[in-house]
């Protein structure tokens, strides 16, 4: 609040407490990230191309909000309520990713694998890598980050 022109009581006009603010931030970021992810989740054609579009969008969100994502991840280590909200966000992505991998396997586009465990590993890898790459200065090149993630995702799911 010191960095704004608002008084501390002004904060409470909009939020009951810091936890409510965190939940709103998590909700906003989740919406942005899911909008980008839908490019792959809803895709039924070339999985590599859909993955490229989704990962470019996800990296774009992290490039814009990386320090906030890092702050949320850091706060989750010290605050149980933040940890619950943040963990739920990541697990919703794991669930959606696992469902899509299963659909891709059923269509014969993805190599046989354990969809749930693969989804968990890939989503948590994205989370940690993007927070490290785009969560604080010096920032990585977003296009290089997207290219790196695309290589990993497509090789794991679709083969070399």
Coordinates of N, CA and C in Angstrom, one line a residue:
X1 N 0.8 -1.2 0.0 CA 0.0 0.0 0.0 C 0.9 1.3 0.0
X2 N 2.1 1.1 0.6 CA 3.0 2.3 0.6 C 3.4 2.7 -0.8
X3 N 3.4 1.8 -1.8 CA 3.8 2.2 -3.1 C 2.6 2.7 -4.0
X4 N 1.4 2.7 -3.4 CA 0.3 3.3 -4.1 C -0.1 4.6 -3.4
X5 N -1.0 5.2 -4.0 CA -1.6 6.5 -3.5 C -2.8 6.2 -2.6
X6 N -3.0 4.9 -2.3 CA -4.2 4.6 -1.5 C -3.9 4.4 -0.1
X7 N -4.8 4.6 0.8 CA -4.7 4.4 2.2 C -4.9 2.9 2.5
X8 N -4.4 2.5 3.7 CA -4.6 1.1 4.1 C -6.0 0.7 4.2
X9 N -6.9 1.6 4.7 CA -8.3 1.3 4.8 C -8.9 1.1 3.4
X10 N -8.4 1.7 2.4 CA -8.9 1.5 1.0 C -8.8 0.1 0.6
X11 N -7.7 -0.6 1.0 CA -7.5 -2.0 0.7 C -8.7 -2.8 1.1
X12 N -9.2 -2.5 2.3 CA -10.3 -3.3 2.9 C -11.7 -3.0 2.2
X13 N -11.7 -2.0 1.4 CA -13.0 -1.7 0.6 C -13.1 -2.8 -0.4
X14 N -12.0 -3.3 -0.9 CA -11.9 -4.3 -2.0 C -11.7 -5.7 -1.5
X15 N -11.0 -5.9 -0.4 CA -10.6 -7.2 0.1 C -10.8 -7.3 1.6
X16 N -11.3 -8.5 2.0 CA -11.4 -8.7 3.5 C -10.1 -8.8 4.2
X17 N -9.1 -9.4 3.5 CA -7.8 -9.6 4.0 C -6.8 -10.0 2.9
X18 N -5.6 -10.2 3.2 CA -4.6 -10.6 2.2 C -4.9 -11.9 1.6
X19 N -5.5 -12.8 2.3 CA -5.9 -14.1 1.7 C -6.9 -14.0 0.6
X20 N -7.9 -13.1 0.8 CA -8.8 -12.9 -0.3 C -8.2 -12.3 -1.5
X21 N -7.2 -11.4 -1.3 CA -6.4 -10.8 -2.4 C -5.7 -11.9 -3.1
X22 N -5.0 -12.8 -2.4 CA -4.3 -13.9 -3.0 C -5.2 -14.8 -3.8
X23 N -6.4 -15.1 -3.3 CA -7.3 -15.9 -4.0 C -7.8 -15.3 -5.3
X24 N -8.0 -14.0 -5.3 CA -8.4 -13.3 -6.5 C -7.2 -13.3 -7.5
X25 N -6.0 -13.1 -7.1 CA -4.8 -13.1 -8.0 C -4.7 -14.5 -8.6
X26 N -4.8 -15.5 -7.7 CA -4.7 -16.9 -8.2 C -5.8 -17.2 -9.3
X27 N -7.0 -16.8 -9.0 CA -8.1 -17.0 -9.9 C -7.9 -16.3 -11.2
X28 N -7.4 -15.0 -11.2 CA -7.1 -14.3 -12.4 C -6.0 -15.0 -13.2
X29 N -4.9 -15.4 -12.6 CA -3.8 -16.0 -13.3 C -4.3 -17.4 -13.8
X30 N -5.1 -18.1 -13.0 CA -5.6 -19.4 -13.5 C -6.4 -19.2 -14.8
X31 N -7.2 -18.2 -14.8 CA -8.1 -17.9 -16.0 C -7.2 -17.7 -17.2
X32 N -6.2 -16.8 -17.1 CA -5.3 -16.5 -18.2 C -4.6 -17.8 -18.6
X33 N -4.0 -18.6 -17.7 CA -3.3 -19.8 -18.1 C -4.2 -20.8 -18.7
X34 N -5.4 -21.0 -18.2 CA -6.3 -22.0 -18.8 C -6.7 -21.5 -20.2
X35 N -6.9 -20.2 -20.4 CA -7.2 -19.7 -21.7 C -6.2 -20.1 -22.7
X36 N -4.9 -20.0 -22.3 CA -3.8 -20.4 -23.2 C -3.7 -21.9 -23.4
X37 N -3.9 -22.6 -22.3 CA -3.8 -24.1 -22.3 C -4.9 -24.7 -23.2
X38 N -6.1 -24.1 -23.3 CA -7.2 -24.6 -24.0 C -6.8 -24.8 -25.5
X39 N -5.8 -24.1 -26.0 CA -5.3 -24.3 -27.3 C -4.8 -25.7 -27.6
X40 N -4.3 -26.4 -26.5 CA -3.9 -27.8 -26.6 C -5.0 -28.7 -26.1
X41 N -5.6 -28.4 -25.0 CA -6.6 -29.2 -24.4 C -7.8 -29.5 -25.4
X42 N -8.1 -28.5 -26.2 CA -9.3 -28.6 -27.1 C -8.8 -29.1 -28.5
X43 N -7.5 -29.1 -28.7 CA -7.0 -29.6 -30.0 C -7.3 -31.0 -30.3
X44 N -7.5 -31.3 -31.6 CA -7.7 -32.7 -31.9 C -6.9 -33.1 -33.2
X45 N -6.2 -32.1 -33.7 CA -5.4 -32.4 -34.9 C -3.9 -32.6 -34.5
X46 N -3.1 -31.8 -35.1 CA -1.6 -31.9 -34.9 C -1.3 -31.5 -33.4
X47 N -1.0 -32.5 -32.6 CA -0.7 -32.2 -31.2 C 0.5 -31.3 -31.0
X48 N 1.5 -31.5 -31.9 CA 2.7 -30.6 -31.7 C 2.4 -29.2 -32.0
X49 N 1.6 -28.9 -33.0 CA 1.2 -27.5 -33.3 C 0.3 -26.9 -32.2
X50 N -0.6 -27.7 -31.7 CA -1.5 -27.2 -30.6 C -0.6 -27.0 -29.3
X51 N 0.3 -27.9 -29.1 CA 1.2 -27.7 -27.9 C 2.0 -26.4 -28.1
X52 N 2.5 -26.1 -29.3 CA 3.3 -24.9 -29.5 C 2.4 -23.7 -29.2
X53 N 1.2 -23.7 -29.7 CA 0.4 -22.5 -29.5 C 0.1 -22.3 -28.0
X54 N -0.2 -23.4 -27.3 CA -0.5 -23.4 -25.8 C 0.7 -22.9 -25.0
X55 N 1.9 -23.5 -25.3 CA 3.1 -23.2 -24.6 C 3.5 -21.7 -24.8
X56 N 3.4 -21.3 -26.1 CA 3.7 -19.9 -26.4 C 2.8 -19.0 -25.5
X57 N 1.5 -19.3 -25.4 CA 0.6 -18.5 -24.6 C 0.9 -18.5 -23.1
X58 N 1.2 -19.7 -22.6 CA 1.6 -19.9 -21.2 C 2.8 -19.1 -20.9
X59 N 3.8 -19.2 -21.7 CA 5.1 -18.4 -21.5 C 4.8 -16.9 -21.5
X60 N 3.9 -16.5 -22.4 CA 3.5 -15.1 -22.5 C 2.9 -14.6 -21.1
X61 N 2.1 -15.5 -20.5 CA 1.5 -15.1 -19.2 C 2.6 -15.0 -18.2
X62 N 3.5 -16.0 -18.2 CA 4.6 -15.9 -17.2 C 5.5 -14.7 -17.5
X63 N 5.7 -14.4 -18.7 CA 6.6 -13.2 -19.0 C 5.9 -11.9 -18.5
X64 N 4.6 -11.9 -18.5 CA 3.9 -10.7 -18.0 C 3.8 -10.7 -16.5
X65 N 3.5 -11.9 -15.9 CA 3.2 -12.0 -14.5 C 4.2 -12.9 -13.7
X66 N 5.4 -13.1 -14.2 CA 6.4 -14.0 -13.6 C 6.7 -13.6 -12.1
X67 N 7.0 -12.4 -11.8 CA 7.3 -12.0 -10.4 C 6.1 -12.3 -9.5
X68 N 4.9 -12.1 -10.0 CA 3.7 -12.4 -9.1 C 3.6 -13.9 -8.9
X69 N 3.8 -14.7 -10.0 CA 3.8 -16.2 -9.9 C 4.9 -16.6 -8.9
X70 N 6.0 -16.0 -9.0 CA 7.1 -16.4 -8.0 C 6.7 -16.0 -6.6
X71 N 6.1 -14.9 -6.4 CA 5.7 -14.5 -5.1 C 4.6 -15.4 -4.5
X72 N 3.7 -15.9 -5.3 CA 2.7 -16.8 -4.9 C 3.4 -18.1 -4.5
X73 N 4.3 -18.6 -5.3 CA 5.0 -19.9 -5.0 C 5.8 -19.8 -3.7
X74 N 6.4 -18.6 -3.6 CA 7.2 -18.4 -2.3 C 6.3 -18.3 -1.1
X75 N 5.2 -17.6 -1.3 CA 4.2 -17.4 -0.1 C 3.6 -18.8 0.2
X76 N 3.4 -19.6 -0.7 CA 2.8 -21.0 -0.5 C 3.7 -21.8 0.5
X77 N 5.0 -21.5 0.6 CA 5.9 -22.2 1.5 C 5.6 -21.8 2.9
X78 N 5.1 -20.6 3.2 CA 4.9 -20.0 4.5 C 3.5 -19.9 5.0
X79 N 2.5 -20.0 4.1 CA 1.2 -19.7 4.4 C 0.3 -20.9 3.9
X80 N -0.3 -21.6 4.8 CA -1.1 -22.8 4.5 C -2.2 -22.5 3.5
X81 N -2.9 -21.4 3.7 CA -4.0 -21.0 2.9 C -3.6 -20.7 1.5
X82 N -2.4 -20.0 1.3 CA -1.9 -19.7 0.0 C -1.4 -21.0 -0.6
X83 N -0.8 -21.9 0.2 CA -0.3 -23.2 -0.4 C -1.5 -24.0 -0.9
X84 N -2.6 -24.0 -0.2 CA -3.8 -24.7 -0.7 C -4.3 -24.2 -2.0
X85 N -4.4 -22.8 -2.1 CA -4.9 -22.2 -3.3 C -3.9 -22.4 -4.5
X86 N -2.7 -22.3 -4.2 CA -1.7 -22.5 -5.3 C -1.6 -23.9 -5.7
X87 N -1.6 -24.8 -4.8 CA -1.5 -26.2 -5.1 C -2.7 -26.7 -5.9
X88 N -3.9 -26.2 -5.5 CA -5.1 -26.5 -6.2 C -5.1 -26.0 -7.7
X89 N -4.5 -24.8 -7.9 CA -4.3 -24.3 -9.2 C -3.5 -25.3 -10.0
X90 N -2.3 -25.7 -9.5 CA -1.4 -26.5 -10.3 C -2.1 -27.9 -10.5
X91 N -2.8 -28.4 -9.5 CA -3.4 -29.7 -9.7 C -4.6 -29.7 -10.7
X92 N -5.3 -28.5 -10.8 CA -6.3 -28.4 -11.9 C -5.6 -28.6 -13.3
X93 N -4.4 -28.0 -13.4 CA -3.7 -28.2 -14.7 C -3.2 -29.6 -14.9
X94 N -2.8 -30.3 -13.8 CA -2.4 -31.7 -13.9 C -3.6 -32.5 -14.3
X95 N -4.7 -32.3 -13.7 CA -5.9 -33.1 -14.1 C -6.3 -32.9 -15.5
X96 N -6.4 -31.6 -16.0 CA -6.8 -31.3 -17.4 C -5.7 -31.9 -18.3
X97 N -4.5 -31.8 -18.0 CA -3.4 -32.4 -18.8 C -3.5 -33.9 -18.9
X98 N -3.7 -34.5 -17.8 CA -3.9 -36.0 -17.8 C -5.1 -36.4 -18.7
X99 N -6.2 -35.7 -18.5 CA -7.4 -36.1 -19.4 C -7.0 -35.9 -20.9
X100 N -6.3 -34.9 -21.2 CA -6.0 -34.7 -22.6 C -5.0 -35.7 -23.1
X101 N -4.0 -36.0 -22.3 CA -3.1 -37.1 -22.7 C -3.9 -38.4 -22.9
X102 N -4.8 -38.7 -22.1 CA -5.6 -39.9 -22.3 C -6.4 -39.9 -23.6
X103 N -7.0 -38.7 -23.9 CA -7.7 -38.6 -25.2 C -6.7 -38.8 -26.4
X104 N -5.5 -38.2 -26.2 CA -4.5 -38.3 -27.3 C -4.1 -39.7 -27.5
X105 N -3.9 -40.4 -26.4 CA -3.5 -41.9 -26.4 C -4.6 -42.7 -27.1
X106 N -5.8 -42.4 -26.7 CA -7.0 -43.2 -27.3 C -7.1 -42.9 -28.8
X107 N -6.7 -41.7 -29.3 CA -6.7 -41.4 -30.7 C -5.5 -41.9 -31.4
X108 N -4.5 -42.4 -30.7 CA -3.3 -43.0 -31.3 C -2.3 -41.9 -31.6
X109 N -2.4 -40.7 -31.0 CA -1.5 -39.6 -31.3 C -0.4 -39.5 -30.3
X110 N -0.6 -40.1 -29.1 CA 0.5 -40.1 -28.0 C 0.9 -41.5 -27.7
X111 N 2.2 -41.6 -27.5 CA 2.7 -42.9 -27.2 C 2.1 -43.4 -25.9
X112 N 2.0 -44.7 -25.7 CA 1.4 -45.2 -24.4 C 2.3 -44.8 -23.3
X113 N 1.7 -44.3 -22.2 CA 2.4 -43.9 -21.0 C 1.4 -43.8 -19.9
X114 N 1.9 -43.5 -18.7 CA 1.1 -43.3 -17.5 C 0.7 -41.8 -17.6
X115 N -0.6 -41.5 -18.0 CA -1.0 -40.2 -18.3 C -1.0 -39.3 -17.0
X116 N -1.4 -39.8 -15.9 CA -1.5 -39.0 -14.6 C 0.0 -38.6 -14.2
X117 N 0.9 -39.6 -14.1 CA 2.2 -39.3 -13.7 C 3.0 -38.4 -14.7
X118 N 2.8 -38.6 -15.9 CA 3.4 -37.8 -17.0 C 2.9 -36.4 -16.9
X119 N 1.6 -36.2 -16.7 CA 1.0 -34.9 -16.6 C 1.5 -34.2 -15.4
X120 N 1.6 -34.9 -14.3 CA 2.1 -34.3 -13.1 C 3.6 -33.8 -13.3
X121 N 4.4 -34.6 -13.8 CA 5.8 -34.3 -14.0 C 5.9 -33.1 -15.0
X122 N 5.2 -33.1 -16.1 CA 5.3 -32.0 -17.1 C 4.8 -30.7 -16.5
X123 N 3.7 -30.7 -15.8 CA 3.1 -29.5 -15.3 C 4.0 -28.9 -14.2
X124 N 4.4 -29.7 -13.3 CA 5.3 -29.2 -12.2 C 6.6 -28.7 -12.8
X125 N 7.1 -29.4 -13.9 CA 8.3 -28.9 -14.5 C 8.1 -27.5 -15.1
X126 N 7.0 -27.3 -15.8 CA 6.7 -26.0 -16.3 C 6.6 -25.0 -15.2
X127 N 5.9 -25.3 -14.2 CA 5.8 -24.3 -13.1 C 7.1 -23.9 -12.5
X128 N 8.0 -24.8 -12.2 CA 9.3 -24.5 -11.6 C 10.2 -23.8 -12.6
X129 N 10.2 -24.3 -13.8 CA 11.1 -23.8 -14.8 C 10.7 -22.3 -15.2
X130 N 9.4 -22.1 -15.4 CA 9.0 -20.7 -15.7 C 9.1 -19.7 -14.6
X131 N 9.0 -20.2 -13.4 CA 9.2 -19.3 -12.2 C 10.7 -18.9 -12.1
X132 N 11.5 -19.9 -12.4 CA 13.0 -19.6 -12.3 C 13.4 -18.8 -13.5
X133 N 12.8 -19.0 -14.7 CA 13.3 -18.3 -15.9 C 12.7 -16.9 -16.0
X134 N 11.4 -16.8 -15.5 CA 10.7 -15.5 -15.8 C 10.2 -14.8 -14.5
X135 N 10.5 -15.4 -13.3 CA 10.0 -14.9 -12.1 C 10.9 -13.8 -11.5
X136 N 12.1 -13.6 -12.0 CA 12.9 -12.5 -11.4 C 14.0 -12.2 -12.4
X137 N 14.5 -11.0 -12.3 CA 15.7 -10.6 -13.2 C 16.9 -11.3 -12.8
X138 N 17.8 -11.6 -13.7 CA 17.6 -11.4 -15.1 C 16.7 -12.4 -15.7
X139 N 15.8 -11.9 -16.6 CA 14.8 -12.8 -17.2 C 15.3 -13.5 -18.4
X140 N 14.9 -14.8 -18.5 CA 15.3 -15.6 -19.7 C 14.5 -15.0 -20.9
X141 N 15.0 -15.4 -22.1 CA 14.3 -15.1 -23.3 C 13.0 -15.9 -23.4
X142 N 11.8 -15.3 -23.4 CA 10.6 -16.0 -23.4 C 10.5 -17.0 -24.6
X143 N 11.0 -16.6 -25.8 CA 10.9 -17.6 -26.9 C 11.8 -18.8 -26.7
X144 N 12.9 -18.6 -26.1 CA 13.8 -19.7 -25.8 C 13.2 -20.6 -24.8
X145 N 12.5 -20.0 -23.8 CA 11.8 -20.8 -22.8 C 10.7 -21.7 -23.4
X146 N 9.9 -21.0 -24.3 CA 8.8 -21.7 -25.0 C 9.4 -22.9 -25.9
X147 N 10.4 -22.6 -26.6 CA 11.0 -23.6 -27.4 C 11.6 -24.8 -26.6
X148 N 12.2 -24.5 -25.5 CA 12.7 -25.6 -24.6 C 11.6 -26.5 -24.1
X149 N 10.5 -25.8 -23.6 CA 9.4 -26.6 -23.1 C 8.7 -27.4 -24.2
X150 N 8.6 -26.8 -25.4 CA 8.0 -27.5 -26.5 C 8.8 -28.8 -26.9
X151 N 10.1 -28.6 -26.9 CA 10.9 -29.8 -27.2 C 10.7 -30.9 -26.2
X152 N 10.6 -30.6 -24.9 CA 10.4 -31.6 -23.9 C 9.1 -32.2 -24.0
X153 N 8.0 -31.4 -24.1 CA 6.6 -31.9 -24.1 C 6.4 -32.8 -25.4
X154 N 6.9 -32.3 -26.5 CA 6.6 -33.1 -27.7 C 7.4 -34.4 -27.8
X155 N 8.6 -34.4 -27.3 CA 9.4 -35.6 -27.3 C 8.9 -36.6 -26.3
X156 N 8.4 -36.2 -25.2 CA 7.8 -37.1 -24.2 C 6.5 -37.7 -24.7
X157 N 5.6 -36.8 -25.3 CA 4.3 -37.2 -25.7 C 4.2 -37.8 -27.1
X158 N 4.9 -37.2 -28.0 CA 4.7 -37.6 -29.4 C 6.0 -38.3 -30.1
X159 N 7.0 -38.4 -29.3 CA 8.2 -39.1 -29.8 C 9.1 -38.0 -30.5
X160 N 10.3 -38.5 -30.9 CA 11.2 -37.6 -31.5 C 10.9 -37.2 -33.0

